[in-house]
Short mmCIF file of C-alpha atoms in Angstrom, two decimals:
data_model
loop_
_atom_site.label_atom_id
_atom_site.label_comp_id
_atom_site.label_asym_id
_atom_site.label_seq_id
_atom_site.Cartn_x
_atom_site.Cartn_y
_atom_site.Cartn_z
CA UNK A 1 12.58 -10.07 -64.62
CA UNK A 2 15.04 -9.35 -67.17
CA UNK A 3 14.27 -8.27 -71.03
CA UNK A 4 16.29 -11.48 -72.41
CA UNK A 5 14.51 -13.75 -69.32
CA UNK A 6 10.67 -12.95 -71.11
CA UNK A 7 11.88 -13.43 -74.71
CA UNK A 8 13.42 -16.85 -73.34
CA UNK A 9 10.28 -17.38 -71.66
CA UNK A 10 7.84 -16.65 -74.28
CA UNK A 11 10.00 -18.27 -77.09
CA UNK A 12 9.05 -21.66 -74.78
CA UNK A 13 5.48 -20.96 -73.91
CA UNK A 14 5.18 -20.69 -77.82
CA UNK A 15 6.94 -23.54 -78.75
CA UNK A 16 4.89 -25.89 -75.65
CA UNK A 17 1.57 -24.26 -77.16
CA UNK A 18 2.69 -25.57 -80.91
CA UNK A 19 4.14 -29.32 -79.65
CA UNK A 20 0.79 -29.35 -77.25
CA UNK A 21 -2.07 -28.38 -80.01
CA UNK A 22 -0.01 -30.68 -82.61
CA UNK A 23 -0.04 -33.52 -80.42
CA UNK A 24 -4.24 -32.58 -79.93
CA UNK A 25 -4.75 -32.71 -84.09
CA UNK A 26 -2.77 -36.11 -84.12
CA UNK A 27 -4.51 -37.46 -80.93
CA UNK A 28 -8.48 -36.30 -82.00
CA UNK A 29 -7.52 -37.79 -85.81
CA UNK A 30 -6.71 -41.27 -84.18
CA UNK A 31 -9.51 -41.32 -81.86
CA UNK A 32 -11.73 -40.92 -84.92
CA UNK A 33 -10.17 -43.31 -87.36
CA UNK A 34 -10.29 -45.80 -84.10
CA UNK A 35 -13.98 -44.82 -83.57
CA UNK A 36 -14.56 -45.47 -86.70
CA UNK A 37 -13.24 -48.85 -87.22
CA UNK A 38 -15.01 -49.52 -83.93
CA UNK A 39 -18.17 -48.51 -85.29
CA UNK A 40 -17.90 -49.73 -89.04
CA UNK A 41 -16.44 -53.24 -87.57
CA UNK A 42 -18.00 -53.56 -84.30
CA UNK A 43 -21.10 -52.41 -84.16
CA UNK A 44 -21.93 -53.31 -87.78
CA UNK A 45 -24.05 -49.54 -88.03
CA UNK A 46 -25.51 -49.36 -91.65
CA UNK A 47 -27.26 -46.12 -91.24
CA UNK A 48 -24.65 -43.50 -92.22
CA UNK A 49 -26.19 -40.55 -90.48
CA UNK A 50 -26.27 -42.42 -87.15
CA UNK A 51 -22.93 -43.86 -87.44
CA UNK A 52 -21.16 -40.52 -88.11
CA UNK A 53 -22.71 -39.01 -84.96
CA UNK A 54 -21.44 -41.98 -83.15
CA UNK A 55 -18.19 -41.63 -84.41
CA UNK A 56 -18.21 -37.38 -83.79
CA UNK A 57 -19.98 -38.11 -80.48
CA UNK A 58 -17.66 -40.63 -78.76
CA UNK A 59 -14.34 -38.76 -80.17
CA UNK A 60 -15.33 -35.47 -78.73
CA UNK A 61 -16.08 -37.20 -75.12
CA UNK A 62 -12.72 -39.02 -75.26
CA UNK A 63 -10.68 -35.58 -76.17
CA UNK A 64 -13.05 -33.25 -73.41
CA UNK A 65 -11.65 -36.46 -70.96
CA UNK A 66 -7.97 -36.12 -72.33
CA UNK A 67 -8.21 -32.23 -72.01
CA UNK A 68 -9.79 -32.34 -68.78
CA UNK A 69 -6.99 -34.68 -67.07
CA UNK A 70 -4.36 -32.55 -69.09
CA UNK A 71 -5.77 -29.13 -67.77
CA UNK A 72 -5.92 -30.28 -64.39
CA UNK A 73 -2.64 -31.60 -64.19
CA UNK A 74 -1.38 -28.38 -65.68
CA UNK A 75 -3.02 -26.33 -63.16
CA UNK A 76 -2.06 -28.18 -60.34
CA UNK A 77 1.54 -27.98 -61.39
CA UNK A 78 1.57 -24.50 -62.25
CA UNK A 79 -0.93 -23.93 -58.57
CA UNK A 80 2.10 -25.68 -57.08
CA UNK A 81 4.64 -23.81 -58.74
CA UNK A 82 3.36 -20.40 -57.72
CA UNK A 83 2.26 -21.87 -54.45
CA UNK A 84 6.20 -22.65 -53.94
CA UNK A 85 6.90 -18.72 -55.27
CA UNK A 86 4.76 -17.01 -53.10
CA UNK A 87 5.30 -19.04 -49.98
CA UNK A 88 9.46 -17.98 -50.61
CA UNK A 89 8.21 -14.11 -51.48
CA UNK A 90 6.24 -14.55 -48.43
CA UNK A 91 9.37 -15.26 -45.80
CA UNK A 92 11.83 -12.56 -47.80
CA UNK A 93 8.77 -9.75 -47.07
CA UNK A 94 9.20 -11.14 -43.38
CA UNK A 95 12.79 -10.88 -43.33
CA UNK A 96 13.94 -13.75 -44.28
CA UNK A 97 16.46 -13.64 -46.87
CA UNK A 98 18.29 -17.11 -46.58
CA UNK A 99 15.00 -18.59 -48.35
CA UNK A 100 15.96 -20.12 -51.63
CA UNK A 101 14.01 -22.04 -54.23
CA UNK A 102 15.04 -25.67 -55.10
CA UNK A 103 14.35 -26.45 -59.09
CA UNK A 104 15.13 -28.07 -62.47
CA UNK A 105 16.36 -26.27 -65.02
CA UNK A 106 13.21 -28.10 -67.04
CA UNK A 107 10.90 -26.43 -64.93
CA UNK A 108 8.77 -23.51 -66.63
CA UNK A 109 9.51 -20.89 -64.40
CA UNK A 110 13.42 -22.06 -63.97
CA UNK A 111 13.85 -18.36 -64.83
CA UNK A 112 11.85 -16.82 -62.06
CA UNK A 113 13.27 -19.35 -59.32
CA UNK A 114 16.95 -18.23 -60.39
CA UNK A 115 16.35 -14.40 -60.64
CA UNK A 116 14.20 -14.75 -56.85
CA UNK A 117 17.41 -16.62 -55.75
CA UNK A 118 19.15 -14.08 -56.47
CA UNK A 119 17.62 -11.30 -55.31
CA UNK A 120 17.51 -13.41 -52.14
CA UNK A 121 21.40 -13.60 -52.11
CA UNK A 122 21.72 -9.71 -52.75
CA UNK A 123 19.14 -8.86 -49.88
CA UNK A 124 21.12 -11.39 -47.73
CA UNK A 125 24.20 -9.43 -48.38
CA UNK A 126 22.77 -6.19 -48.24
CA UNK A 127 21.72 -7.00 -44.66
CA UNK A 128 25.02 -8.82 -43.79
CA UNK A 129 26.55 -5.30 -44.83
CA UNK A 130 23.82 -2.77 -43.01
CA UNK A 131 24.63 -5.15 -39.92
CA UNK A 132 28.29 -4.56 -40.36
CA UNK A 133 27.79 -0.80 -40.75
CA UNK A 134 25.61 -0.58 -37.80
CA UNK A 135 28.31 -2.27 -35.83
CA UNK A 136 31.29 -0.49 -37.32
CA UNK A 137 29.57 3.08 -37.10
CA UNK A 138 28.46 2.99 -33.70
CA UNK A 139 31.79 1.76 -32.44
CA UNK A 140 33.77 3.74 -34.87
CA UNK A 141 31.81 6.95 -34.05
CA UNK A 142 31.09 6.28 -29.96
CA UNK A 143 34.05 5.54 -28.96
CA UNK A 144 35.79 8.80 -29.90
CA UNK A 145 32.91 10.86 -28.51
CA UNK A 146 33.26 8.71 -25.44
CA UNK A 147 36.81 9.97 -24.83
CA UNK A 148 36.26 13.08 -25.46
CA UNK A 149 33.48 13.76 -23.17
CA UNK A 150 35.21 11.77 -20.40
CA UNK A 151 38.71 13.66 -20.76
CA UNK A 152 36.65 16.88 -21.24
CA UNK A 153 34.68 15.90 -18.31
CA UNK A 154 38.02 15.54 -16.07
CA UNK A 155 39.13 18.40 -17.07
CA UNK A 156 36.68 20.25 -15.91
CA UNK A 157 36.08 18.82 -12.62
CA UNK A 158 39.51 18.16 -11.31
CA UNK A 159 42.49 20.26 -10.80
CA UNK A 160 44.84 18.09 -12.59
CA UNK A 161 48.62 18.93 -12.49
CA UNK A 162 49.82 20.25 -16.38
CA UNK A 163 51.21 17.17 -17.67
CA UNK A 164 48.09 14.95 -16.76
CA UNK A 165 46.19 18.57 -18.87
CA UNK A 166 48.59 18.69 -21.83
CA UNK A 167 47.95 14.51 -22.30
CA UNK A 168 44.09 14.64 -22.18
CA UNK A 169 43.47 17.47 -24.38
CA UNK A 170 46.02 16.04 -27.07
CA UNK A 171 43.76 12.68 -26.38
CA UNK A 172 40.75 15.03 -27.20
CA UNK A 173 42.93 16.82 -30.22
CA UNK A 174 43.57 13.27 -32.05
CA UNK A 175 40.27 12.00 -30.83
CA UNK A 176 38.69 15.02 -32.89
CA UNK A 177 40.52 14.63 -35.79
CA UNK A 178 39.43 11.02 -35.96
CA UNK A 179 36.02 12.10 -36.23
CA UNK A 180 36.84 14.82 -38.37
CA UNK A 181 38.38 12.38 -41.10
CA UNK A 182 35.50 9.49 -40.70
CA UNK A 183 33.08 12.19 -41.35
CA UNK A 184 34.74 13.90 -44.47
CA UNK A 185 35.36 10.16 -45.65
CA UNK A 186 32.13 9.66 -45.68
CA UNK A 187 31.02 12.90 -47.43
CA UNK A 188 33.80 11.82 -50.00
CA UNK A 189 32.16 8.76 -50.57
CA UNK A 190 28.56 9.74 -51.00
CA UNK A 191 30.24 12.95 -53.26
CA UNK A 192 32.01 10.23 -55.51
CA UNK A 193 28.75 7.98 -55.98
CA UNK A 194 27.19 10.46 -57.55
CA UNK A 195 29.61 11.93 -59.95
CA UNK A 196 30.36 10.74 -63.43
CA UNK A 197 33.10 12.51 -64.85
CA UNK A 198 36.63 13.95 -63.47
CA UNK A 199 37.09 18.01 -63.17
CA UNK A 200 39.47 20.16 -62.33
CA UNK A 201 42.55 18.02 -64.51
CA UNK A 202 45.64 19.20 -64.55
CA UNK A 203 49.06 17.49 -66.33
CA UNK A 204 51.78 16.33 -63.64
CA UNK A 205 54.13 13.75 -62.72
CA UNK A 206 52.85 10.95 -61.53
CA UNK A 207 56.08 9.22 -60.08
CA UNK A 208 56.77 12.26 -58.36
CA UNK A 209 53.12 12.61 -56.58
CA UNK A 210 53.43 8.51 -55.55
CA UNK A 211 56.76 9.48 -53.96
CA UNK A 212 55.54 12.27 -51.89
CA UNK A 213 52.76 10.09 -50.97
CA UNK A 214 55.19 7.51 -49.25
CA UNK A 215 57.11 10.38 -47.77
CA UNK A 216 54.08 11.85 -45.95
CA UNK A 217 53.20 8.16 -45.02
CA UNK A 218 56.88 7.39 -43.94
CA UNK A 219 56.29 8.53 -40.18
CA UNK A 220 53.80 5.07 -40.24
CA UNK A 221 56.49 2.15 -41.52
CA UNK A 222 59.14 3.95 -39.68
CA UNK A 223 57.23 3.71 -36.77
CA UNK A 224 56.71 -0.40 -37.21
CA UNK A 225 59.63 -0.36 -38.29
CA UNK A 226 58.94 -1.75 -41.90
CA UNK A 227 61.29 -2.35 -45.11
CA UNK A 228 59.76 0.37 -47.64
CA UNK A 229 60.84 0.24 -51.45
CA UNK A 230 59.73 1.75 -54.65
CA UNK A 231 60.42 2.62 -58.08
CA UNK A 232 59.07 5.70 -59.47
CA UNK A 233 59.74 6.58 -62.75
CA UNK A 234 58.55 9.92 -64.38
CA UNK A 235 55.30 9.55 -66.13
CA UNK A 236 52.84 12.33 -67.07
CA UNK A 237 49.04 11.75 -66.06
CA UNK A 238 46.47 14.17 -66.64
CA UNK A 239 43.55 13.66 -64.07
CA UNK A 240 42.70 15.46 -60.72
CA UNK A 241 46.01 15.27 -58.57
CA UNK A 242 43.48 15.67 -55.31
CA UNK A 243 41.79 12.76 -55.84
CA UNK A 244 44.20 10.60 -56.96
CA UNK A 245 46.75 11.58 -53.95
CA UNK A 246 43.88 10.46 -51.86
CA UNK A 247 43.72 6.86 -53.75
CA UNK A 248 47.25 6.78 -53.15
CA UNK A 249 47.59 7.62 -49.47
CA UNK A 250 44.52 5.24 -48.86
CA UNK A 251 46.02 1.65 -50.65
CA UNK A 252 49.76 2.32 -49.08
CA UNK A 253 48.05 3.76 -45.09
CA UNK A 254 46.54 0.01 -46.05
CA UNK A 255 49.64 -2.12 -46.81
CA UNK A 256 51.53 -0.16 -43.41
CA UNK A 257 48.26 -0.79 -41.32
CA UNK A 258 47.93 -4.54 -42.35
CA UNK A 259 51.42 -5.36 -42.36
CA UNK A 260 53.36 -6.07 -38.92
CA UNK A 261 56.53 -4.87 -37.68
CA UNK A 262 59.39 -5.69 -39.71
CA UNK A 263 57.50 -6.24 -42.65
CA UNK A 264 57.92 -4.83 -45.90
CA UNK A 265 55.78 -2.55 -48.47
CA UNK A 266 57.09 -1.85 -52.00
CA UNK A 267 55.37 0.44 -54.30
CA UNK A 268 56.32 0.12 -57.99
CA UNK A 269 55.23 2.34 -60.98
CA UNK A 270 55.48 1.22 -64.79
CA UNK A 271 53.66 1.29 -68.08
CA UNK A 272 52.44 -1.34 -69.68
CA UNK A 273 51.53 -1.07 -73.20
CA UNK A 274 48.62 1.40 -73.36
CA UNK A 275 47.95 1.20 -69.80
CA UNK A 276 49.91 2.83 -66.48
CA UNK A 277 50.26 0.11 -63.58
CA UNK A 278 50.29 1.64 -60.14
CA UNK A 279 51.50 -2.17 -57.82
CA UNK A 280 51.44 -1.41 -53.76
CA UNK A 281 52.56 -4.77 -52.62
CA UNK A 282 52.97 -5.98 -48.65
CA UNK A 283 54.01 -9.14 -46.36
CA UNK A 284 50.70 -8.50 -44.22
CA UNK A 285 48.20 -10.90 -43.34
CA UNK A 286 46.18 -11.26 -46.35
CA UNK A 287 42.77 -11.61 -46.73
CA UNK A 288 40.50 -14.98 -47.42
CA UNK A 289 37.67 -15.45 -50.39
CA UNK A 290 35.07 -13.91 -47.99
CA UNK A 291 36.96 -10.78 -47.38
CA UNK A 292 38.16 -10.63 -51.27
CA UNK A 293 34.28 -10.50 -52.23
CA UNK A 294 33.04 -7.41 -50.13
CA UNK A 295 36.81 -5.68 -50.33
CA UNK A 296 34.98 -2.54 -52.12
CA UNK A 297 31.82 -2.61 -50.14
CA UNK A 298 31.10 1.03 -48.42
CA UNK A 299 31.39 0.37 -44.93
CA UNK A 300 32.80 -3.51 -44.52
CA UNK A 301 35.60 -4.21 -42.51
CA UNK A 302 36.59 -8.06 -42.69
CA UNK A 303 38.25 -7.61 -39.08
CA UNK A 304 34.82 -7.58 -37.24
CA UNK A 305 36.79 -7.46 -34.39
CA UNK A 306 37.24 -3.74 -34.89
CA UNK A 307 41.16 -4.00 -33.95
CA UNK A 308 42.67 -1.58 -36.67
CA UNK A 309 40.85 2.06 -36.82
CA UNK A 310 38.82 2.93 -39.86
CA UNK A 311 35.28 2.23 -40.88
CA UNK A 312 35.70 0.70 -44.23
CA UNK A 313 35.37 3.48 -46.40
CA UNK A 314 38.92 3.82 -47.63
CA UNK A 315 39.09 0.86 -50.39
CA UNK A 316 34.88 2.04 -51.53
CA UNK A 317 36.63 5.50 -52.10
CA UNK A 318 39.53 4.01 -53.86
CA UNK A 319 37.46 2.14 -56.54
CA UNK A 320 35.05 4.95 -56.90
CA UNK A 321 38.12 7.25 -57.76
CA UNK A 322 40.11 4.14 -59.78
CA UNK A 323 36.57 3.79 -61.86
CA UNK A 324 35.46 7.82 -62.27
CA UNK A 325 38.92 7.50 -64.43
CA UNK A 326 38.04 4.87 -66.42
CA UNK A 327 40.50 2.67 -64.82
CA UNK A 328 39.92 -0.85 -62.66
CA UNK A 329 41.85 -2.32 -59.65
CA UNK A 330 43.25 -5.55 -59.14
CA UNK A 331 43.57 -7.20 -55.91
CA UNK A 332 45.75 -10.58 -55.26
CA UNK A 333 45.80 -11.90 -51.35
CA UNK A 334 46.49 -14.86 -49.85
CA UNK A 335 46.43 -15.99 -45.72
CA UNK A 336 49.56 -15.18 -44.24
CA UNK A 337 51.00 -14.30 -47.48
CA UNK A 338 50.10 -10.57 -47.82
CA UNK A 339 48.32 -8.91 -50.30
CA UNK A 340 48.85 -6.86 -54.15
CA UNK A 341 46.93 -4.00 -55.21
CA UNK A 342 46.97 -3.31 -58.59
CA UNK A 343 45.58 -0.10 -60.28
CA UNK A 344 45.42 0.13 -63.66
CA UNK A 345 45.08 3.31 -65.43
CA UNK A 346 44.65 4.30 -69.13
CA UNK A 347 47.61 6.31 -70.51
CA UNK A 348 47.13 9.83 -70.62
CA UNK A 349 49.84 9.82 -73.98
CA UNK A 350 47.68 6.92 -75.53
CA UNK A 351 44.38 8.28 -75.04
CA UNK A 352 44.88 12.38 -74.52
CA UNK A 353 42.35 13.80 -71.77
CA UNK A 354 41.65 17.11 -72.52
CA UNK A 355 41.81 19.49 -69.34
CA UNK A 356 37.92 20.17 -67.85
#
């Protein structure tokens, strides 16, 4: 439970105490002005010794009734309440993380029913996402390793003329690298989690480094034959020209990888007031709500079908690198309409970086 949840919910249990013994002082004090007048009036008592422990005698049975009937509907309220809490906590610790709790924001433990229904939705997402790593690993991973012990396998068995040779081991070759780049990915990844600030930065042009990224990527839209554009003005940015070559390789392999043939990716470069705006735009498929939600999450993939390569680590890496420099990303898609990445990053001239 959060800090600001126990204040909130010990600011009420204070204030329900007060209203509670208030309403107990006001209730006893009429009961024995009542039991008086019944006793003065009624009864006609003379004896004032005998009517005053008639009057203290049949309040105090009257309030132990009323505090009985309130205590017992308060415990069988609260029984029911925690009865309802444990019964949910009880199907989570068996797996079962679509349980949610129905209740009024009036209820006393409204707090503890929203932060459970919660955590219910994260562990439901959590396992959503292990299930979609589970699947996207072991196809990702197998089906490389497949190849290349079956082409390996002919290889070695068969006397197969040269051409038939020179296509499976090239089959094993970009089989290998696959691998090769889903493992370091993943190093990458796990490398980036953990760190908190940016070293080895170094002063260059940033224009120049996004155009040599679509050059080395130009083999791809040629290939699909894709309309590329950009504008790349020169702008200095100090930060590590590794890591952000790598965010910039990763969001435009995206755009040519999503969009079909004949469509077209434009990459534009400008600054906007303090900030640096890095816009890869494409005519691809776009992405719905669902896919928009989990876009960063290590590992998700929101073509379950497993049609286009990858295992979902390339847009994780992206915002870990977009946040270690104190940036953020913004990400526009709709069905059939493509998709806009946005990166924003703080200007280096604005805000001077000294070199680590």
């Amino acid at each position: 439970m959060a800090k600001n949840d126990i204040v909130r919910s010990m600011r009420k249990f204070v204030f329900q105490l007060i209203i509670l013994v208030t309403a107990l002082v006001l209730i006893i004090n009429a009961l024995y002005m009542f039991m008086t007048w019944l006793i003065t009036e009624i009864t006609s008592i003379e004896d004032v010794y005998l009517r005053a422990e008639f009057q203290f005698l049949s309040t105090l049975v009257i309030v132990l009734f009323l505090l009985i009937t309130i205590f017992a509907v308060m415990y069988r309220r609260r029984k029911r309440e925690l009865t309802t809490l444990s019964e949910s906590i009880g199907k989570v610790a068996n797996g079962d993380f679509s349980a949610r709790i129905t209740y009024s924001n009036r209820d006393s433990m409204a707090h503890v029913y929203r932060n459970f229904n919660k955590m219910s939705t994260e562990l439901e997402s959590v396992q959503v996402l292990r299930k979609d790593f589970i699947n996207s690993f072991s196809h990702e991973f197998k089906t490389p390793i497949a190849s290349i012990n079956g082409f390996a396998s002919l290889l070695l068995e068969k006397e197969l003329p040269r051409e038939d040779q020179r296509t499976y081991l090239k089959i094993i070759q970009e089989e290998s690298e696959r691998l090769s780049h889903l493992t370091s990915n993943t190093i990458l990844l796990s490398k980036l989690s953990s760190q908190r600030i940016v070293s080895d930065m170094e002063r260059y042009d940033l224009g120049e480094q996004l155009r040599q990224c679509a050059i080395i990527l130009s083999h791809e839209w040629l290939q699909k034959q894709q309309t590329f554009s950009g504008e790349f003005p020169s702008i200095d940015w100090v930060g590590n020209r590794e890591l952000m070559k790598h965010l910039w390789i990763n969001l435009i392999s995206n755009a040519v990888k999503y969009t079909p043939e004949g469509g077209e990716i434009s990459v534009e470069l400008s600054r906007q007031n303090d900030l640096i705006a890095v816009t890869v735009r494409d005519t691809g498929k776009g992405m719905d709500e669902a896919t928009l939600s989990h876009l960063f999450d290590p590992y998700y993939q929101g073509d379950h079908s497993h049609s286009a390569p990858g295992l979902g680590l390339g847009l994780s890496i992206s915002k870990q690198i977009v946040d270690l420099c104190n940036g953020r990303i913004q990400v526009n898609s709709k069905i059939n309409e493509g998709s806009e990445f946005i990166v924003h990053l703080p200007d280096t001239h604005a805000f001077p970086v000294s070199k680590r």
